[in-house]
């Protein structure tokens, strides 16, 4: 079949696409930023089309010729009124699918009984399914609870809560029952429903274990070789307080943590077992799912990450950015080295994560902590891979905005700043040596943005100069171990 995947740049979609290709289907990936898929290993095996669910006029042509369309899009962590945004997007997608001749929509939603007082997030998931089904195109809706897989938002929250806090004061939601399912089984169900009979269907899917969240933490601790965690329940931690607490100790920003935590007050287990009887999928136990996710994470083989899909993606740029109007401050530094371009690129491409920032790393840690305290992403997102970088990867509180493997890398800041910030490196070959140019750009927003830049200026001299010198030293140490003197020039404007 010819199949469209809306949400191909996200966590689920990025893993579903290659599996559909393996099954022999012709896959069309819909993306609002098509460049985000350029360096995926399966890029040459699919067709990529521009399609933005927030711009209905783009969807009809994007879905043209497709028999089935997967809808794997949501706005959580984006606009404040994400439920309204999801409702509008689903309605536009259903209309476009009908106009394009799509014969079936497949949607992944969330478990939870409609009779319960569902959280805003789960209510929105159910409402999205209902809006899609209200159109003329039949909809197959799968409903899942906690998805366990390397890089998934649920797994990362579970992992950090368990590893960081051996003893934890816990809110009521740790006693709520849920039915987690491995990412591999979710994907198996998503593929299996293609053989289903036409019509509107809702299938509930889950793993074989029904557990409380506290049990999941103990399962993780055992799988990771950690001592049993001590959990002390208290009744006074509200979802808002819990979200801020999770925002401090896990990689999840508070804006993402809050709807997730709010949903944990709802029991999410499978009541209708039709999917188990109808499809040839045998979900693996929770313990095995955690072990596989850990093994993938530890081996740096994370196929997709929860942060891959960004509601405010960094815009790539080439060379020194030149915007029309406005003020652009820069901190530009240069160094010459006898190291190869490959070794120098390796040195700055591994920045962040466990490697850190080469110079005054404690200052970056403090900046990350401050960012978490004000609701930003902080440093805990880390890296998908310790050395490999692809376009739109997240690196701590940066996102890869542009990349030329072996010669250039530019990062766009996603921390809380009064303006827009970028950091980049470029390698140029001159007279048999390499010149590496490191530039920090900042476009301030209002008076406070300008005051912020000037207040940070004295620190930039030490942080950025030290960073460049350490990057050059790392590149030289990896390659020729050259001891040639470095000529470092600093200009600030």
One Martini backbone bead per residue (centre of mass of N, CA, C, O) as a GRO file, in nm:
protein
  493
    1UNK     BB    1   0.101   0.033   0.011
    2UNK     BB    2   0.015   0.372   0.036
    3UNK     BB    3   0.175   0.557   0.301
    4UNK     BB    4   0.104   0.790   0.547
    5UNK     BB    5   0.313   0.994   0.782
    6UNK     BB    6   0.213   1.170   1.057
    7UNK     BB    7   0.503   1.211   1.247
    8UNK     BB    8   0.797   1.116   1.138
    9UNK     BB    9   0.978   1.299   1.352
   10UNK     BB   10   0.898   1.127   1.578
   11UNK     BB   11   0.909   0.871   1.791
   12UNK     BB   12   0.710   0.677   1.646
   13UNK     BB   13   0.737   0.750   1.342
   14UNK     BB   14   1.054   0.697   1.323
   15UNK     BB   15   0.992   0.375   1.367
   16UNK     BB   16   0.768   0.303   1.163
   17UNK     BB   17   0.874   0.355   0.880
   18UNK     BB   18   1.089   0.118   0.847
   19UNK     BB   19   0.870  -0.106   0.894
   20UNK     BB   20   0.701  -0.046   0.645
   21UNK     BB   21   0.926  -0.090   0.441
   22UNK     BB   22   0.981  -0.389   0.520
   23UNK     BB   23   0.675  -0.465   0.425
   24UNK     BB   24   0.655  -0.306   0.125
   25UNK     BB   25   0.583  -0.017   0.150
   26UNK     BB   26   0.475   0.300   0.047
   27UNK     BB   27   0.630   0.592   0.178
   28UNK     BB   28   0.491   0.895   0.325
   29UNK     BB   29   0.634   1.184   0.458
   30UNK     BB   30   0.519   1.412   0.697
   31UNK     BB   31   0.635   1.762   0.712
   32UNK     BB   32   0.714   2.090   0.817
   33UNK     BB   33   1.029   1.984   0.822
   34UNK     BB   34   1.197   1.810   0.589
   35UNK     BB   35   1.501   1.829   0.691
   36UNK     BB   36   1.471   1.628   0.943
   37UNK     BB   37   1.506   1.364   0.727
   38UNK     BB   38   1.783   1.364   0.568
   39UNK     BB   39   1.959   1.165   0.794
   40UNK     BB   40   1.804   0.923   0.760
   41UNK     BB   41   1.859   0.592   0.675
   42UNK     BB   42   1.559   0.591   0.506
   43UNK     BB   43   1.527   0.832   0.305
   44UNK     BB   44   1.563   0.682   0.012
   45UNK     BB   45   1.282   0.496   0.073
   46UNK     BB   46   1.123   0.770   0.066
   47UNK     BB   47   0.870   1.013   0.075
   48UNK     BB   48   0.879   1.372   0.100
   49UNK     BB   49   0.637   1.596   0.250
   50UNK     BB   50   0.466   1.876   0.287
   51UNK     BB   51   0.300   1.886   0.622
   52UNK     BB   52   0.066   2.088   0.814
   53UNK     BB   53  -0.174   2.072   1.062
   54UNK     BB   54  -0.172   2.400   1.096
   55UNK     BB   55  -0.206   2.382   0.759
   56UNK     BB   56  -0.459   2.272   0.574
   57UNK     BB   57  -0.362   2.349   0.276
   58UNK     BB   58  -0.117   2.118   0.289
   59UNK     BB   59  -0.270   1.824   0.302
   60UNK     BB   60  -0.399   1.728   0.036
   61UNK     BB   61  -0.134   1.699  -0.131
   62UNK     BB   62   0.018   1.520   0.080
   63UNK     BB   63  -0.216   1.276   0.051
   64UNK     BB   64  -0.188   1.209  -0.229
   65UNK     BB   65  -0.237   0.862  -0.317
   66UNK     BB   66  -0.322   0.759  -0.039
   67UNK     BB   67  -0.463   0.492   0.152
   68UNK     BB   68  -0.298   0.551   0.418
   69UNK     BB   69  -0.310   0.725   0.750
   70UNK     BB   70  -0.100   0.836   0.989
   71UNK     BB   71  -0.172   0.968   1.326
   72UNK     BB   72   0.124   1.121   1.507
   73UNK     BB   73  -0.012   1.381   1.662
   74UNK     BB   74   0.086   1.643   1.901
   75UNK     BB   75   0.078   1.938   2.147
   76UNK     BB   76   0.239   1.861   2.376
   77UNK     BB   77   0.440   2.128   2.494
   78UNK     BB   78   0.314   2.366   2.356
   79UNK     BB   79   0.052   2.499   2.362
   80UNK     BB   80  -0.152   2.580   2.612
   81UNK     BB   81  -0.397   2.492   2.412
   82UNK     BB   82  -0.369   2.179   2.308
   83UNK     BB   83  -0.656   2.075   2.266
   84UNK     BB   84  -0.742   2.275   2.044
   85UNK     BB   85  -0.510   2.212   1.849
   86UNK     BB   86  -0.581   1.909   1.815
   87UNK     BB   87  -0.869   1.946   1.712
   88UNK     BB   88  -0.804   2.113   1.457
   89UNK     BB   89  -0.602   1.914   1.331
   90UNK     BB   90  -0.792   1.669   1.304
   91UNK     BB   91  -1.005   1.801   1.124
   92UNK     BB   92  -0.813   1.871   0.891
   93UNK     BB   93  -0.718   1.580   0.836
   94UNK     BB   94  -0.991   1.449   0.775
   95UNK     BB   95  -1.062   1.632   0.534
   96UNK     BB   96  -0.809   1.572   0.362
   97UNK     BB   97  -0.845   1.267   0.341
   98UNK     BB   98  -1.113   1.279   0.188
   99UNK     BB   99  -1.010   1.459  -0.054
  100UNK     BB  100  -0.767   1.235  -0.124
  101UNK     BB  101  -0.876   0.922  -0.084
  102UNK     BB  102  -0.855   0.806   0.182
  103UNK     BB  103  -0.935   0.486   0.347
  104UNK     BB  104  -0.742   0.524   0.614
  105UNK     BB  105  -0.704   0.581   0.967
  106UNK     BB  106  -0.427   0.589   1.199
  107UNK     BB  107  -0.443   0.599   1.563
  108UNK     BB  108  -0.264   0.716   1.858
  109UNK     BB  109  -0.365   0.685   2.182
  110UNK     BB  110  -0.530   0.674   2.503
  111UNK     BB  111  -0.600   0.550   2.783
  112UNK     BB  112  -0.914   0.532   2.937
  113UNK     BB  113  -1.205   0.611   3.097
  114UNK     BB  114  -1.487   0.797   3.021
  115UNK     BB  115  -1.605   0.775   3.325
  116UNK     BB  116  -1.381   0.934   3.406
  117UNK     BB  117  -1.172   1.192   3.530
  118UNK     BB  118  -1.003   1.309   3.297
  119UNK     BB  119  -0.747   1.436   3.182
  120UNK     BB  120  -0.658   1.660   2.953
  121UNK     BB  121  -0.481   1.471   2.790
  122UNK     BB  122  -0.674   1.223   2.765
  123UNK     BB  123  -0.914   1.378   2.655
  124UNK     BB  124  -0.765   1.471   2.398
  125UNK     BB  125  -0.709   1.191   2.283
  126UNK     BB  126  -1.007   1.111   2.256
  127UNK     BB  127  -1.103   1.355   2.090
  128UNK     BB  128  -0.925   1.310   1.846
  129UNK     BB  129  -1.052   1.041   1.766
  130UNK     BB  130  -1.342   1.152   1.731
  131UNK     BB  131  -1.282   1.362   1.510
  132UNK     BB  132  -1.175   1.165   1.302
  133UNK     BB  133  -1.438   0.975   1.305
  134UNK     BB  134  -1.639   1.208   1.199
  135UNK     BB  135  -1.553   1.148   0.943
  136UNK     BB  136  -1.547   0.962   0.629
  137UNK     BB  137  -1.298   0.819   0.741
  138UNK     BB  138  -1.182   0.550   0.858
  139UNK     BB  139  -1.093   0.453   1.205
  140UNK     BB  140  -0.799   0.340   1.373
  141UNK     BB  141  -0.776   0.300   1.726
  142UNK     BB  142  -0.509   0.319   1.950
  143UNK     BB  143  -0.467   0.233   2.303
  144UNK     BB  144  -0.224   0.362   2.530
  145UNK     BB  145   0.004   0.393   2.769
  146UNK     BB  146   0.289   0.317   2.878
  147UNK     BB  147   0.594   0.365   2.699
  148UNK     BB  148   0.862   0.132   2.653
  149UNK     BB  149   1.166   0.301   2.556
  150UNK     BB  150   1.419   0.423   2.410
  151UNK     BB  151   1.354   0.770   2.456
  152UNK     BB  152   1.106   0.781   2.604
  153UNK     BB  153   0.922   0.974   2.811
  154UNK     BB  154   0.851   0.751   3.019
  155UNK     BB  155   1.133   0.625   3.054
  156UNK     BB  156   1.289   0.881   3.138
  157UNK     BB  157   1.127   0.936   3.391
  158UNK     BB  158   1.173   0.665   3.530
  159UNK     BB  159   1.481   0.665   3.527
  160UNK     BB  160   1.541   0.930   3.689
  161UNK     BB  161   1.375   0.882   3.940
  162UNK     BB  162   1.530   0.618   4.020
  163UNK     BB  163   1.836   0.710   4.006
  164UNK     BB  164   1.835   0.986   4.173
  165UNK     BB  165   1.611   0.854   4.392
  166UNK     BB  166   1.637   0.631   4.652
  167UNK     BB  167   1.458   0.848   4.806
  168UNK     BB  168   1.094   0.913   4.808
  169UNK     BB  169   0.857   1.152   4.792
  170UNK     BB  170   0.519   1.064   4.727
  171UNK     BB  171   0.250   1.069   4.550
  172UNK     BB  172  -0.050   0.924   4.469
  173UNK     BB  173   0.021   0.825   4.166
  174UNK     BB  174   0.201   0.567   4.249
  175UNK     BB  175  -0.089   0.395   4.296
  176UNK     BB  176  -0.151   0.377   4.007
  177UNK     BB  177  -0.279   0.197   3.756
  178UNK     BB  178  -0.102   0.021   3.491
  179UNK     BB  179  -0.021  -0.074   3.126
  180UNK     BB  180   0.253  -0.138   3.001
  181UNK     BB  181   0.440  -0.094   2.682
  182UNK     BB  182   0.626  -0.182   2.431
  183UNK     BB  183   0.739  -0.038   2.148
  184UNK     BB  184   0.743  -0.296   1.970
  185UNK     BB  185   0.434  -0.353   2.017
  186UNK     BB  186   0.317  -0.097   1.906
  187UNK     BB  187   0.432  -0.136   1.620
  188UNK     BB  188   0.298  -0.408   1.565
  189UNK     BB  189   0.008  -0.298   1.578
  190UNK     BB  190   0.032  -0.074   1.361
  191UNK     BB  191   0.080  -0.288   1.136
  192UNK     BB  192  -0.154  -0.501   1.179
  193UNK     BB  193  -0.410  -0.307   1.111
  194UNK     BB  194  -0.388  -0.320   0.797
  195UNK     BB  195  -0.559  -0.610   0.798
  196UNK     BB  196  -0.809  -0.485   0.868
  197UNK     BB  197  -1.119  -0.411   0.869
  198UNK     BB  198  -1.329  -0.190   0.780
  199UNK     BB  199  -1.369   0.084   0.995
  200UNK     BB  200  -1.455   0.172   1.314
  201UNK     BB  201  -1.190   0.146   1.563
  202UNK     BB  202  -1.119   0.036   1.909
  203UNK     BB  203  -0.801  -0.036   2.062
  204UNK     BB  204  -0.664  -0.202   2.335
  205UNK     BB  205  -0.326  -0.170   2.464
  206UNK     BB  206  -0.093  -0.404   2.632
  207UNK     BB  207   0.068  -0.553   2.856
  208UNK     BB  208   0.085  -0.823   3.095
  209UNK     BB  209   0.120  -0.584   3.309
  210UNK     BB  210  -0.024  -0.482   3.621
  211UNK     BB  211   0.070  -0.167   3.766
  212UNK     BB  212   0.229   0.037   3.964
  213UNK     BB  213   0.446   0.291   3.958
  214UNK     BB  214   0.619   0.183   4.192
  215UNK     BB  215   0.677  -0.088   4.048
  216UNK     BB  216   0.832   0.027   3.809
  217UNK     BB  217   1.069   0.136   3.977
  218UNK     BB  218   1.159  -0.144   4.085
  219UNK     BB  219   1.206  -0.276   3.813
  220UNK     BB  220   1.424  -0.083   3.723
  221UNK     BB  221   1.623  -0.119   3.955
  222UNK     BB  222   1.675  -0.420   3.901
  223UNK     BB  223   1.768  -0.395   3.601
  224UNK     BB  224   2.004  -0.175   3.696
  225UNK     BB  225   2.131  -0.264   3.981
  226UNK     BB  226   1.959  -0.144   4.211
  227UNK     BB  227   1.840  -0.060   4.484
  228UNK     BB  228   1.581  -0.048   4.665
  229UNK     BB  229   1.330   0.172   4.681
  230UNK     BB  230   1.225   0.448   4.883
  231UNK     BB  231   0.875   0.505   4.953
  232UNK     BB  232   0.701   0.813   5.056
  233UNK     BB  233   0.387   0.883   5.109
  234UNK     BB  234   0.194   1.180   5.017
  235UNK     BB  235  -0.102   1.403   4.999
  236UNK     BB  236   0.029   1.713   4.906
  237UNK     BB  237   0.106   1.652   4.609
  238UNK     BB  238   0.059   1.815   4.344
  239UNK     BB  239   0.076   1.819   4.009
  240UNK     BB  240   0.237   2.082   3.998
  241UNK     BB  241   0.460   2.003   4.199
  242UNK     BB  242   0.542   1.743   4.054
  243UNK     BB  243   0.629   1.877   3.787
  244UNK     BB  244   0.858   2.049   3.910
  245UNK     BB  245   1.012   1.812   4.027
  246UNK     BB  246   1.057   1.663   3.758
  247UNK     BB  247   1.198   1.907   3.619
  248UNK     BB  248   1.457   1.878   3.813
  249UNK     BB  249   1.522   1.535   3.787
  250UNK     BB  250   1.456   1.549   3.481
  251UNK     BB  251   1.443   1.601   3.127
  252UNK     BB  252   1.168   1.725   3.173
  253UNK     BB  253   0.975   1.962   3.115
  254UNK     BB  254   0.716   2.103   3.276
  255UNK     BB  255   0.524   2.118   3.022
  256UNK     BB  256   0.538   1.798   2.997
  257UNK     BB  257   0.496   1.687   3.290
  258UNK     BB  258   0.214   1.786   3.371
  259UNK     BB  259   0.024   1.612   3.184
  260UNK     BB  260   0.143   1.343   3.278
  261UNK     BB  261   0.085   1.363   3.582
  262UNK     BB  262  -0.218   1.415   3.556
  263UNK     BB  263  -0.266   1.126   3.422
  264UNK     BB  264  -0.172   0.942   3.676
  265UNK     BB  265  -0.461   0.951   3.820
  266UNK     BB  266  -0.532   0.751   3.596
  267UNK     BB  267  -0.651   0.460   3.507
  268UNK     BB  268  -0.449   0.245   3.269
  269UNK     BB  269  -0.632  -0.014   3.135
  270UNK     BB  270  -0.733  -0.309   3.000
  271UNK     BB  271  -1.076  -0.413   2.903
  272UNK     BB  272  -1.038  -0.461   2.595
  273UNK     BB  273  -0.931  -0.781   2.428
  274UNK     BB  274  -0.942  -0.778   2.111
  275UNK     BB  275  -0.648  -0.737   2.016
  276UNK     BB  276  -0.535  -1.005   2.128
  277UNK     BB  277  -0.733  -1.186   1.944
  278UNK     BB  278  -0.682  -1.049   1.646
  279UNK     BB  279  -0.369  -1.023   1.690
  280UNK     BB  280  -0.021  -1.120   1.624
  281UNK     BB  281   0.048  -1.020   1.942
  282UNK     BB  282   0.316  -1.061   2.201
  283UNK     BB  283   0.369  -0.914   2.469
  284UNK     BB  284   0.605  -0.805   2.678
  285UNK     BB  285   0.733  -0.771   2.964
  286UNK     BB  286   0.838  -0.522   3.161
  287UNK     BB  287   1.122  -0.619   3.230
  288UNK     BB  288   1.208  -0.660   2.932
  289UNK     BB  289   1.157  -0.373   2.833
  290UNK     BB  290   1.363  -0.239   3.022
  291UNK     BB  291   1.613  -0.395   2.932
  292UNK     BB  292   1.608  -0.304   2.635
  293UNK     BB  293   1.620   0.001   2.686
  294UNK     BB  294   1.886  -0.002   2.841
  295UNK     BB  295   2.064  -0.133   2.625
  296UNK     BB  296   2.024   0.087   2.412
  297UNK     BB  297   2.122   0.325   2.580
  298UNK     BB  298   2.410   0.209   2.658
  299UNK     BB  299   2.474   0.166   2.329
  300UNK     BB  300   2.380   0.412   2.162
  301UNK     BB  301   2.074   0.294   2.020
  302UNK     BB  302   1.885   0.545   1.963
  303UNK     BB  303   1.655   0.594   1.728
  304UNK     BB  304   1.459   0.765   1.912
  305UNK     BB  305   1.334   1.075   2.061
  306UNK     BB  306   1.119   1.271   2.236
  307UNK     BB  307   1.275   1.548   2.124
  308UNK     BB  308   1.256   1.543   1.811
  309UNK     BB  309   0.989   1.681   1.847
  310UNK     BB  310   0.921   2.021   1.779
  311UNK     BB  311   0.726   2.311   1.839
  312UNK     BB  312   1.018   2.493   1.797
  313UNK     BB  313   1.208   2.479   1.555
  314UNK     BB  314   1.503   2.510   1.440
  315UNK     BB  315   1.663   2.735   1.226
  316UNK     BB  316   1.851   2.721   0.971
  317UNK     BB  317   2.191   2.824   0.886
  318UNK     BB  318   2.439   3.012   0.701
  319UNK     BB  319   2.675   3.115   0.842
  320UNK     BB  320   2.645   3.431   0.903
  321UNK     BB  321   2.382   3.568   1.022
  322UNK     BB  322   2.133   3.779   0.831
  323UNK     BB  323   1.920   4.002   0.954
  324UNK     BB  324   1.656   4.200   0.919
  325UNK     BB  325   1.722   4.382   1.138
  326UNK     BB  326   1.822   4.446   1.427
  327UNK     BB  327   2.017   4.287   1.680
  328UNK     BB  328   2.360   4.142   1.660
  329UNK     BB  329   2.545   3.948   1.861
  330UNK     BB  330   2.903   3.864   1.887
  331UNK     BB  331   3.131   3.575   1.935
  332UNK     BB  332   3.453   3.557   1.793
  333UNK     BB  333   3.668   3.270   1.723
  334UNK     BB  334   4.011   3.166   1.664
  335UNK     BB  335   4.198   2.875   1.524
  336UNK     BB  336   4.503   2.703   1.477
  337UNK     BB  337   4.579   2.379   1.313
  338UNK     BB  338   4.725   2.047   1.244
  339UNK     BB  339   4.479   1.920   1.254
  340UNK     BB  340   4.229   1.759   1.141
  341UNK     BB  341   3.911   1.806   1.047
  342UNK     BB  342   3.802   1.542   1.171
  343UNK     BB  343   3.911   1.592   1.463
  344UNK     BB  344   3.775   1.866   1.515
  345UNK     BB  345   3.489   1.777   1.466
  346UNK     BB  346   3.479   1.562   1.684
  347UNK     BB  347   3.520   1.756   1.922
  348UNK     BB  348   3.253   1.945   1.877
  349UNK     BB  349   3.036   1.707   1.824
  350UNK     BB  350   3.067   1.606   2.152
  351UNK     BB  351   2.917   1.807   2.288
  352UNK     BB  352   2.803   1.752   2.577
  353UNK     BB  353   2.676   1.575   2.802
  354UNK     BB  354   2.937   1.391   2.933
  355UNK     BB  355   3.159   1.585   2.823
  356UNK     BB  356   3.064   1.871   2.780
  357UNK     BB  357   3.235   2.220   2.761
  358UNK     BB  358   3.561   2.209   2.836
  359UNK     BB  359   3.482   2.489   2.991
  360UNK     BB  360   3.360   2.559   3.275
  361UNK     BB  361   3.138   2.336   3.350
  362UNK     BB  362   3.004   2.450   3.607
  363UNK     BB  363   2.866   2.690   3.462
  364UNK     BB  364   2.677   2.513   3.290
  365UNK     BB  365   2.535   2.376   3.526
  366UNK     BB  366   2.416   2.632   3.644
  367UNK     BB  367   2.258   2.715   3.391
  368UNK     BB  368   2.084   2.460   3.387
  369UNK     BB  369   1.952   2.498   3.664
  370UNK     BB  370   1.822   2.770   3.608
  371UNK     BB  371   1.649   2.671   3.374
  372UNK     BB  372   1.479   2.473   3.541
  373UNK     BB  373   1.364   2.683   3.749
  374UNK     BB  374   1.222   2.848   3.487
  375UNK     BB  375   1.119   2.597   3.283
  376UNK     BB  376   1.335   2.458   3.138
  377UNK     BB  377   1.542   2.196   3.005
  378UNK     BB  378   1.829   2.195   3.037
  379UNK     BB  379   2.080   1.923   3.054
  380UNK     BB  380   1.919   1.632   3.074
  381UNK     BB  381   1.878   1.545   2.774
  382UNK     BB  382   2.128   1.541   2.624
  383UNK     BB  383   2.209   1.264   2.411
  384UNK     BB  384   2.162   1.029   2.171
  385UNK     BB  385   2.480   1.053   2.105
  386UNK     BB  386   2.813   1.099   2.196
  387UNK     BB  387   2.902   1.171   1.865
  388UNK     BB  388   2.662   1.167   1.699
  389UNK     BB  389   2.510   1.386   1.443
  390UNK     BB  390   2.191   1.534   1.374
  391UNK     BB  391   1.947   1.690   1.249
  392UNK     BB  392   1.767   1.808   1.533
  393UNK     BB  393   1.912   1.741   1.759
  394UNK     BB  394   1.959   1.702   2.099
  395UNK     BB  395   2.169   1.921   2.323
  396UNK     BB  396   2.041   1.965   2.581
  397UNK     BB  397   1.978   2.319   2.529
  398UNK     BB  398   2.000   2.219   2.230
  399UNK     BB  399   1.980   2.246   1.863
  400UNK     BB  400   2.030   2.127   1.556
  401UNK     BB  401   2.044   2.356   1.277
  402UNK     BB  402   2.331   2.278   1.145
  403UNK     BB  403   2.511   2.062   0.898
  404UNK     BB  404   2.860   1.954   0.809
  405UNK     BB  405   3.022   1.692   0.779
  406UNK     BB  406   3.356   1.781   0.889
  407UNK     BB  407   3.294   2.131   0.919
  408UNK     BB  408   2.989   2.182   1.055
  409UNK     BB  409   2.824   2.346   1.347
  410UNK     BB  410   2.484   2.431   1.465
  411UNK     BB  411   2.330   2.587   1.748
  412UNK     BB  412   2.018   2.610   1.914
  413UNK     BB  413   1.859   2.763   2.162
  414UNK     BB  414   1.633   2.622   2.445
  415UNK     BB  415   1.669   2.815   2.650
  416UNK     BB  416   1.616   3.064   2.876
  417UNK     BB  417   1.597   3.369   2.689
  418UNK     BB  418   1.613   3.722   2.593
  419UNK     BB  419   1.601   3.554   2.306
  420UNK     BB  420   1.842   3.452   2.057
  421UNK     BB  421   2.058   3.155   2.027
  422UNK     BB  422   2.396   3.070   1.911
  423UNK     BB  423   2.625   2.791   1.821
  424UNK     BB  424   2.945   2.768   1.632
  425UNK     BB  425   3.130   2.573   1.378
  426UNK     BB  426   3.423   2.619   1.156
  427UNK     BB  427   3.614   2.474   0.889
  428UNK     BB  428   3.935   2.577   0.747
  429UNK     BB  429   4.158   2.565   0.480
  430UNK     BB  430   4.506   2.687   0.545
  431UNK     BB  431   4.810   2.632   0.448
  432UNK     BB  432   4.782   2.318   0.562
  433UNK     BB  433   4.572   2.411   0.766
  434UNK     BB  434   4.347   2.480   1.038
  435UNK     BB  435   4.052   2.673   1.070
  436UNK     BB  436   3.871   2.762   1.363
  437UNK     BB  437   3.534   2.877   1.399
  438UNK     BB  438   3.383   3.051   1.672
  439UNK     BB  439   3.026   3.124   1.727
  440UNK     BB  440   2.827   3.365   1.897
  441UNK     BB  441   2.478   3.433   1.899
  442UNK     BB  442   2.264   3.734   1.966
  443UNK     BB  443   1.911   3.810   1.983
  444UNK     BB  444   1.752   4.047   2.130
  445UNK     BB  445   1.478   4.119   2.371
  446UNK     BB  446   1.494   4.401   2.436
  447UNK     BB  447   1.640   4.540   2.706
  448UNK     BB  448   1.699   4.278   2.865
  449UNK     BB  449   1.865   4.145   2.641
  450UNK     BB  450   2.098   4.350   2.647
  451UNK     BB  451   2.171   4.322   2.947
  452UNK     BB  452   2.239   4.024   2.931
  453UNK     BB  453   2.479   4.041   2.740
  454UNK     BB  454   2.658   4.241   2.909
  455UNK     BB  455   2.665   4.063   3.167
  456UNK     BB  456   2.808   3.810   3.005
  457UNK     BB  457   3.071   3.914   2.867
  458UNK     BB  458   3.300   3.847   3.075
  459UNK     BB  459   3.249   3.532   3.056
  460UNK     BB  460   3.299   3.480   2.756
  461UNK     BB  461   3.607   3.512   2.747
  462UNK     BB  462   3.655   3.244   2.912
  463UNK     BB  463   3.462   3.029   2.800
  464UNK     BB  464   3.509   3.045   2.481
  465UNK     BB  465   3.812   3.034   2.475
  466UNK     BB  466   3.848   2.773   2.638
  467UNK     BB  467   3.681   2.597   2.451
  468UNK     BB  468   3.850   2.618   2.193
  469UNK     BB  469   4.120   2.518   2.307
  470UNK     BB  470   4.008   2.239   2.396
  471UNK     BB  471   3.916   2.142   2.121
  472UNK     BB  472   4.189   2.150   1.984
  473UNK     BB  473   4.332   1.960   2.183
  474UNK     BB  474   4.148   1.715   2.131
  475UNK     BB  475   4.204   1.689   1.826
  476UNK     BB  476   4.514   1.653   1.850
  477UNK     BB  477   4.511   1.406   2.040
  478UNK     BB  478   4.358   1.217   1.841
  479UNK     BB  479   4.566   1.250   1.624
  480UNK     BB  480   4.890   1.382   1.598
  481UNK     BB  481   4.987   1.529   1.861
  482UNK     BB  482   5.019   1.818   1.826
  483UNK     BB  483   5.236   2.113   1.936
  484UNK     BB  484   5.128   2.343   1.800
  485UNK     BB  485   5.070   2.654   1.810
  486UNK     BB  486   4.809   2.867   1.908
  487UNK     BB  487   4.600   3.107   1.731
  488UNK     BB  488   4.407   3.328   1.918
  489UNK     BB  489   4.106   3.502   1.829
  490UNK     BB  490   3.915   3.786   1.950
  491UNK     BB  491   3.569   3.883   1.883
  492UNK     BB  492   3.337   4.151   1.968
  493UNK     BB  493   2.972   4.261   1.877
   0.00000   0.00000   0.00000
